[in-house]
Amino acid sequence: MHLERPPLVQVIAQVRFPPILALGRQESVAPFQEAIRRRYPILRPESVPERLLLGVDGPVVQPSTMLWRFHDKDDVWRVALTTNSISLQANKYSSRADFFERLHQLLDELVRVTDPVAAGYERFGIRYVNRVRHPELEHLSRMVQPEVLGVANIGFGPELIFSVCESSFAVDDAQLRARWGLLPPRATTDPTAIREIDESSWILDLDMFVEKQPEFDASVVVERGQRFAETIYAFFRWCVTDEFLRTYGGQV
């Protein structure tokens, strides 16, 4: 359903693949930049230093690498390319068709420049981040289903400041990870996707992903992403009421 004022603050697609060291070099990335430069004319490269990450199997050293950031003039659309991932981020979401057409182009150009097909990919995910702010936040109990609101709807005497719930669901060979809840001012559950703001807000953060696929085929990846988006919307629609849709300009 089309919403005139969607509460979406970010939509992100990311593919992670085995490292391609050539993507750390300017001369290797130049053909990719040229192919996408009309849509994303601004490039801001960053050098990411070596980091020590703590994983379930112990500490892992992540070597230094280059991060190539491309975006349009209005900074609405962003592309990030590293030696082992590519992502597309929309800060204003116009339509599913536009988003996946752009993703298809990026993956096609990545295949053309680096040919990652044989190695497959390690993870592919689609993420939709919704945020309810004032004045809509005052009517949250009418906009969100009671099962989702949880303690935000029990009427307990003291004022609720912070409450975030997280659930994971198996959907065929993929997973849907849902996170929702109330955030106080200057708080975030993920600085990379949910920026800090100076007021309380309620978030609904939906991430669907699949891991370790044997083939990197742009058309297959995009088709899977479209199915993910449909599942994410179905879960979103279960979470919210008709009042939510009407509040943001939907026709119910």
GROMACS .gro file of C-alpha atoms in nm, residues 25 28 50 57-58 82 88 92 95 97-98 101 103 111-112 121 125 133 135 143 161 187 200 221 223 248 252:
model
   27
   25ARG     CA    1   4.243  -0.049  -0.544
   28SER     CA    2   3.986  -0.161  -1.016
   50GLU     CA    3   4.243  -0.268   1.103
   57ASP     CA    4   3.483  -1.833   1.800
   58GLY     CA    5   3.712  -1.579   1.965
   82THR     CA    6   3.423  -0.271   0.006
   88LEU     CA    7   2.234   0.017  -0.148
   92LYS     CA    8   1.366   0.838   0.104
   95SER     CA    9   0.880   0.252  -0.458
   97ALA     CA   10   1.024  -0.120  -0.820
   98ASP     CA   11   1.269   0.172  -0.820
  101GLU     CA   12   1.586  -0.176  -1.033
  103LEU     CA   13   1.997  -0.283  -0.691
  111VAL     CA   14   2.959  -0.882  -1.177
  112ARG     CA   15   3.091  -0.715  -1.490
  121TYR     CA   16   2.784  -1.490  -0.161
  125GLY     CA   17   1.967  -0.910   0.330
  133ARG     CA   18   0.787   1.044   1.609
  135PRO     CA   19   0.300   1.408   1.722
  143MET     CA   20  -0.165   0.264   1.558
  161ILE     CA   21   1.156   0.538   2.898
  187ALA     CA   22   1.934   0.667   2.187
  200SER     CA   23   1.154   0.995   2.195
  221VAL     CA   24   1.948  -1.212  -0.588
  223GLU     CA   25   1.416  -1.177  -0.724
  248TYR     CA   26   0.056   0.830   0.716
  252VAL     CA   27  -0.781   0.184   0.384
   0.00000   0.00000   0.00000
